[in-house]
XYZ file of C-alpha atoms in Angstrom:
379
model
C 0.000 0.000 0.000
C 1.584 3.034 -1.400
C -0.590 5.714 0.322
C -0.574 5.172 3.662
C 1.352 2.987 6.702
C -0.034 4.397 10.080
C -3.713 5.018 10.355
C -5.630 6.197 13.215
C -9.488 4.942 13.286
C -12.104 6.806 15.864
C -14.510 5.112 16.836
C -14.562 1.631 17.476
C -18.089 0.304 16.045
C -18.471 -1.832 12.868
C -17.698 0.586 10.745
C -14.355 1.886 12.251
C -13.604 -2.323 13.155
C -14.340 -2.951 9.515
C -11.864 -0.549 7.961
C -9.238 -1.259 10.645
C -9.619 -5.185 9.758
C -9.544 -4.135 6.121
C -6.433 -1.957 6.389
C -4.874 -4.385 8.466
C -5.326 -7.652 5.989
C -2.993 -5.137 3.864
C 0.209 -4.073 5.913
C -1.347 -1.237 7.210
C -0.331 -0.580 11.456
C -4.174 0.591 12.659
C -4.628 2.074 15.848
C -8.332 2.339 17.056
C -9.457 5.057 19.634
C -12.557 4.297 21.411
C -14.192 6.464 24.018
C -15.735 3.634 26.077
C -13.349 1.463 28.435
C -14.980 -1.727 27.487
C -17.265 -2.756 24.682
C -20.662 -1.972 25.800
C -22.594 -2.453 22.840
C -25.756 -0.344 22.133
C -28.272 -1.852 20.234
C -29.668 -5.307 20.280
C -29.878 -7.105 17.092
C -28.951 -6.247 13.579
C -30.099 -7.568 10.550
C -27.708 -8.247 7.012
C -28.729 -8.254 3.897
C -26.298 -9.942 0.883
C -24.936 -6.705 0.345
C -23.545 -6.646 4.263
C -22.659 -10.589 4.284
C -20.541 -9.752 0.543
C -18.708 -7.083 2.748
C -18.063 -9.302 5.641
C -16.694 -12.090 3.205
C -14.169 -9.680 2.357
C -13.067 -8.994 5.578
C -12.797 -13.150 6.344
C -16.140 -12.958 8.467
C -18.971 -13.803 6.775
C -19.072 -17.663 7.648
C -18.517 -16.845 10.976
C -21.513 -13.952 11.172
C -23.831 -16.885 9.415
C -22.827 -19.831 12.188
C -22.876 -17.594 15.215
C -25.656 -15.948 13.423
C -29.554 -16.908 12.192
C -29.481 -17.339 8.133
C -33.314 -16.787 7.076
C -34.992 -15.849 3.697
C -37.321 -13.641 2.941
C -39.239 -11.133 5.205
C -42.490 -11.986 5.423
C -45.325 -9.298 6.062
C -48.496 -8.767 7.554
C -51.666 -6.193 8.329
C -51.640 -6.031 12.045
C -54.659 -8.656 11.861
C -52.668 -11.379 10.194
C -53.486 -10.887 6.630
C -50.603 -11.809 4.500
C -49.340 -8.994 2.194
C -46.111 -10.053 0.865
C -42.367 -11.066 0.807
C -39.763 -8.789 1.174
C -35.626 -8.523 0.578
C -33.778 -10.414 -2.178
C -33.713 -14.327 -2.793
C -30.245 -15.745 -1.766
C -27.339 -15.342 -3.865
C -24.283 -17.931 -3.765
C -23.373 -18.655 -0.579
C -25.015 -16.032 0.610
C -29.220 -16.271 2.286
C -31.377 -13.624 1.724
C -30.824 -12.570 5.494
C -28.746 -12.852 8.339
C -29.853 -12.538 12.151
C -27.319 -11.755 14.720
C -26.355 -9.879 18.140
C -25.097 -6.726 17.736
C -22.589 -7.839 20.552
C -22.119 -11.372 18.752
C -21.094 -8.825 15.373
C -18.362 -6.933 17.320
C -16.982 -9.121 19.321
C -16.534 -11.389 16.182
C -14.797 -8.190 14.220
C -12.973 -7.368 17.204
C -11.795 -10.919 17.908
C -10.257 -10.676 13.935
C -8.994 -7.235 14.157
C -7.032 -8.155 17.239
C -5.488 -11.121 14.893
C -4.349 -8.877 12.497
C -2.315 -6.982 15.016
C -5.035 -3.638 15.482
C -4.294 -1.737 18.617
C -7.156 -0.060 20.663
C -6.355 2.300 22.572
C -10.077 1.757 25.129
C -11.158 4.397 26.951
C -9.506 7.287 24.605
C -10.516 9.317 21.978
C -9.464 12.456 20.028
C -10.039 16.469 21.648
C -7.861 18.131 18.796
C -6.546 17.848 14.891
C -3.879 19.284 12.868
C -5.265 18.379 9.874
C -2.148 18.767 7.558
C -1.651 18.004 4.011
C 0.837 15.074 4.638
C -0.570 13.884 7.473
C -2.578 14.367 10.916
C -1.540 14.872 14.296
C -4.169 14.225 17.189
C -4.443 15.273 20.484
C -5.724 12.457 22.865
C -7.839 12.904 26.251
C -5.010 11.803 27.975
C -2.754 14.690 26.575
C -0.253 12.422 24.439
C 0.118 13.628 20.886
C 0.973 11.554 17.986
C 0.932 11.763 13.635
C -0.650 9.462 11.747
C -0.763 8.959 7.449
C -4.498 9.396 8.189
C -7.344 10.061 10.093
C -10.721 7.740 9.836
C -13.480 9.007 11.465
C -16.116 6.596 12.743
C -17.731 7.622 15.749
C -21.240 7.646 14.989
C -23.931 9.969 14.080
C -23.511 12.699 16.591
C -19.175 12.179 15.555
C -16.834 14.476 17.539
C -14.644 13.932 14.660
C -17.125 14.818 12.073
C -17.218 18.682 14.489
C -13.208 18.642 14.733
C -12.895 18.004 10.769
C -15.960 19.756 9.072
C -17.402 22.551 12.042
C -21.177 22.099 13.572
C -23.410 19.705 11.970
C -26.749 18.438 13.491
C -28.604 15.528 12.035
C -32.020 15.844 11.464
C -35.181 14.014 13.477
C -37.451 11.815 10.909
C -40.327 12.328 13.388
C -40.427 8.151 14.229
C -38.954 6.465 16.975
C -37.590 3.228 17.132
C -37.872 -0.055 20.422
C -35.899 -2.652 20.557
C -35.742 -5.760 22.592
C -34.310 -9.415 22.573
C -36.515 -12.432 23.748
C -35.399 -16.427 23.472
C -36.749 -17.407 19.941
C -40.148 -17.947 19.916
C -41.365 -21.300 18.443
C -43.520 -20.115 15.497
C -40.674 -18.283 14.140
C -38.961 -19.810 11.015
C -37.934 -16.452 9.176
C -38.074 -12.702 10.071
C -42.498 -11.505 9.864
C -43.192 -7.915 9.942
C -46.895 -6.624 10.962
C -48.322 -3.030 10.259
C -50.581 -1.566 11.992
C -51.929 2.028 12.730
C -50.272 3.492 15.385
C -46.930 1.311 14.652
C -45.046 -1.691 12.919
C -43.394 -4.227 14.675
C -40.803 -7.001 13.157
C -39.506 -10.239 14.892
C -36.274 -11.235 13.941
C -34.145 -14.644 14.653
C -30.723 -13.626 15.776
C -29.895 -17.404 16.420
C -31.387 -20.790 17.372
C -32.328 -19.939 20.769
C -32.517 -15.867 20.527
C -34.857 -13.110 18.712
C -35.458 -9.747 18.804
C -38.418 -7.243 18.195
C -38.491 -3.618 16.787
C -41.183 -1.654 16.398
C -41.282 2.206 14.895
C -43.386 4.365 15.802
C -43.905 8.204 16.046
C -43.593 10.001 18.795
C -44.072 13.291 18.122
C -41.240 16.146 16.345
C -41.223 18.667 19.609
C -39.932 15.762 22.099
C -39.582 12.155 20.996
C -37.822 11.632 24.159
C -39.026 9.336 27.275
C -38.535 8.994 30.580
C -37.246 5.265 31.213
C -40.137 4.076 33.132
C -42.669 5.014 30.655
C -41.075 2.213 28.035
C -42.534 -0.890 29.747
C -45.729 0.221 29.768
C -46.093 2.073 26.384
C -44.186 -0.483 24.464
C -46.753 -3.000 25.736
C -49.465 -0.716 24.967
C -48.604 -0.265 21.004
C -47.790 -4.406 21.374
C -51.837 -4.685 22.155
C -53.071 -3.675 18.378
C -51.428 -6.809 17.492
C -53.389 -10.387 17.726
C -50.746 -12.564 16.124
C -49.447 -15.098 18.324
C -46.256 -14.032 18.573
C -46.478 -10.655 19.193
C -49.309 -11.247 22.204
C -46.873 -14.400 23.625
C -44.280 -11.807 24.364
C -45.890 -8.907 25.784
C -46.163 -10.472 29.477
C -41.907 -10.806 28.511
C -41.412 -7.327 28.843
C -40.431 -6.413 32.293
C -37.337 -4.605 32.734
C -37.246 -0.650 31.260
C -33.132 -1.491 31.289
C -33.821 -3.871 28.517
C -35.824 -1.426 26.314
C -33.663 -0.138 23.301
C -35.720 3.185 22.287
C -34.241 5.218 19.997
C -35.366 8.698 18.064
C -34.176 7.816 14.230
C -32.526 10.415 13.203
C -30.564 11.022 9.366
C -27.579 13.108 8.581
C -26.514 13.761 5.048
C -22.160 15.146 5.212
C -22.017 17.037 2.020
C -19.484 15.843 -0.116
C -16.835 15.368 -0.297
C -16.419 13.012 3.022
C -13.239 14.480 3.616
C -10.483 17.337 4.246
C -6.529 16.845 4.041
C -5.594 13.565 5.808
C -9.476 12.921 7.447
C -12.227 11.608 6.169
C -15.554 10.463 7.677
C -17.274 7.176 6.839
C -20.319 5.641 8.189
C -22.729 7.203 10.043
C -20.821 10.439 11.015
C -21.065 10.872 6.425
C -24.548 9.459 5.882
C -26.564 7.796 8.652
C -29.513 6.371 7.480
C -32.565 5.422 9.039
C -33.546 1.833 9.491
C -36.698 1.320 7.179
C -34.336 -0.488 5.015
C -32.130 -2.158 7.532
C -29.153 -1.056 5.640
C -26.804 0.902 8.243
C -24.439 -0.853 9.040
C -24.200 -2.760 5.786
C -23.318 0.719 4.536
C -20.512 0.958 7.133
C -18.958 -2.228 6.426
C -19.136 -1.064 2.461
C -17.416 1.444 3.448
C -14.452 0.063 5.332
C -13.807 -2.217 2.374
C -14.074 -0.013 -0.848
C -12.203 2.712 1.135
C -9.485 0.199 2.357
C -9.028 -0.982 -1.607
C -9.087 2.471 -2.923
C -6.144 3.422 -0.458
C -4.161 0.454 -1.851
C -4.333 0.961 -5.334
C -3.977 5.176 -5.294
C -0.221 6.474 -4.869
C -1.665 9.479 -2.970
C -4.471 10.192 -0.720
C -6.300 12.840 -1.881
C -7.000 9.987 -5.334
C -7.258 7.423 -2.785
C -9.935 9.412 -1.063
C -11.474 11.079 -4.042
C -12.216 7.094 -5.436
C -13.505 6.728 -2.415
C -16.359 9.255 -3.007
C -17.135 8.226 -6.513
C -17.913 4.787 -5.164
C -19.646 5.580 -2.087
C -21.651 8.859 -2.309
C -24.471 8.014 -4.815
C -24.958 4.575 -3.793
C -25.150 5.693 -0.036
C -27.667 8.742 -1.139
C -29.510 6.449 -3.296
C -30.714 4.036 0.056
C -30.366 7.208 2.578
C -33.091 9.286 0.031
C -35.205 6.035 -0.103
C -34.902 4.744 3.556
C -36.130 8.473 4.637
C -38.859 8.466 1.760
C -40.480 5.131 3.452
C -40.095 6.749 6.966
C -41.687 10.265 5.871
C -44.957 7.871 4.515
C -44.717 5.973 7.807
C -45.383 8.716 9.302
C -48.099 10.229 8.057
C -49.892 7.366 8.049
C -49.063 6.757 11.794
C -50.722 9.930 11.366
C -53.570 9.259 9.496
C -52.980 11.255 6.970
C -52.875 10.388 3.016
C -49.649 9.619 1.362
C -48.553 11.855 -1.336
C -50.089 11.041 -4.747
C -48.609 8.555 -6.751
C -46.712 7.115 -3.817
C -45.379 3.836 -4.713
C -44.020 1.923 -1.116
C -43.339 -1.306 -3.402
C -41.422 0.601 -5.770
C -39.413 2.491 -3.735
C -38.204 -0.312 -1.774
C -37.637 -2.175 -5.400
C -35.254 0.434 -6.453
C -33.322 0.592 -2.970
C -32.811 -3.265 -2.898
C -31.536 -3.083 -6.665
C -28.986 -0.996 -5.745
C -27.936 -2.207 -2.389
C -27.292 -6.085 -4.890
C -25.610 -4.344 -6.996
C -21.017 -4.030 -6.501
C -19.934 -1.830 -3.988
């Protein structure tokens, strides 16, 4: 690799862990700053798509993901009554199922376990208070006052990134008006693939994560001034929106729900970095560049994408700024392409959460169509 030797990665979530493992499989020394001391994953399950498990396979991981994992095919979905509407994702490609269920710990801990292989360093409990964003390289100031240079800067940290602040200046991502619950159950016995219900006040979706685990999510909106809540509201609201669904499944785990701790609620929220992604020796990839909301369960696929394609383009440039600049002509249209659509489905979820008629000519089937076309499609 011509461009670069020492990188510095912030942010320590599948995104930064994908690039580091990426960089790493190449010669590159990685360092990885992360603000917590230990892993403490937020989230509970995540779902891949063959676009995500492609991206792993790259990266060595994808068998892994798939045997610690829950392999299933198609989403099937449902009124809130039980009437069956339809199938949902891509068929299976290769060696790879339409789906993948797994713990968002499981995920990280299996990246993490690979990165540490390959000779990444984390640097826990650390993370990055000031940049001198040169044109040959970058020197960081840590929280612990030590200063060092690196080729590169990767910023990862999330939507709300420090990094994304130190680089680019103030930039607030944007409330899509619908909230988000989360929360993981043992596998319940009717379920043999992921089954999504809609209803009026909400959607829910039951997901395998492996043979003995599930989760649920369910999106709903709670309202643009303050979709916040206090913690011991979410027990008994989340069973309340569980009650306008009969199906078996969704009534077997209501009297589950006990502990507010357990709850994973979450305002969705989108940010769109202008491009490029970059300035001098940093760049921003995943969610701190173009977080998308979950209505098409493509996130974190869009993280690991980037890790990869940014990880190849530094390898075959002799200079950052083309390494980076490839970068963007690979990443910014296709990531636009499922943010504009994922944020489309949400704005219609909305208003009819609402009650309120979707715009004319609105096309949910369509829409969703396009987004998995393009999410199949190379990265």
């Amino acid at each position: 690799m011509s461009a670069v030797k020492k990188v510095l990665v912030v942010g320590g979530g599948i995104g930064g862990q994908s690039v580091a493992i990426a960089l790493a499989q190449k010669g590159v020394e990685v360092e990885i700053a992360e603000r917590l001391d230990v892993y403490n994953v937020y989230g509970v399950g995540i779902i891949q798509q063959m676009n995500a498990l492609r991206a792993l396979d790259e990266l060595g991981l994808a068998d892994e993901t798939m045997k610690q994992g829950y392999p299933y095919g198609q989403l099937k979905m449902y009124t809130s009554t039980g009437h069956f509407i339809g199938l949902a994702g891509a068929p299976p490609i290769g060696k790879y199922p339409s789906h993948n269920g797994i713990s968002r710990r499981t995920l990280h801990e299996i990246m993490y376990d690979k990165a540490i292989k390959l000779g990444v360093h984390y640097k826990m409990g650390t993370t990055v208070t000031h940049i001198e964003n040169n044109k040959d390289d970058v020197t960081v100031t840590f929280t612990d006052n030590t200063k060092k240079t690196y080729d590169i800067l990767i910023a990862s940290d999330g939507i709300n990134s420090d990094m994304r602040k130190l680089i680019f200046g103030d930039f607030k991502p944007k409330y899509m008006g619908v909230s988000v619950w989360r929360y993981a159950f043992k596998k319940h016995e009717d379920l043999d693939t992921a089954y999504m219900y809609y209803g009026k006040r909400s959607k829910i979706g039951f997901i395998p994560m492996s043979d003995d685990s599930m989760y649920m999510f369910l999106v709903s909106a709670e309202g643009a001034d303050n979709p916040w809540i206090e913690k011991s509201a979410y027990v008994p609201m989340l069973k309340d929106y569980l009650s306008e669904f009969p199906a078996k499944i969704a009534q077997d785990i209501i009297p589950q729900i006990t502990e507010p701790d357990l709850v994973n609620y979450r305002p969705i929220e989108a940010s769109h970095l202008p491009d490029p992604w970059f300035k001098n020796r940093a760049i921003v990839i995943g969610d701190g560049a173009h977080a998308t909301v979950p209505q098409l369960g493509s996130g974190a696929a869009l993280a690991l994408e980037d890790g990869v394609v940014l990880a190849e383009e530094l390898d075959k440039a002799d200079t950052v700024e083309k390494a980076f600049t490839a970068f963007m002509k690979r990443r910014h249209q296709r990531c636009m392409a499922i943010v504009d659509a994922s944020e489309t489905l949400a704005e219609w979820e909305l208003l009819e959460f609402e009650g309120k008629p979707l715009p004319e000519g609105a096309n949910i089937g369509q829409v969703i169509g396009k987004a998995v076309g393009t999410l199949m499609a190379p990265h």
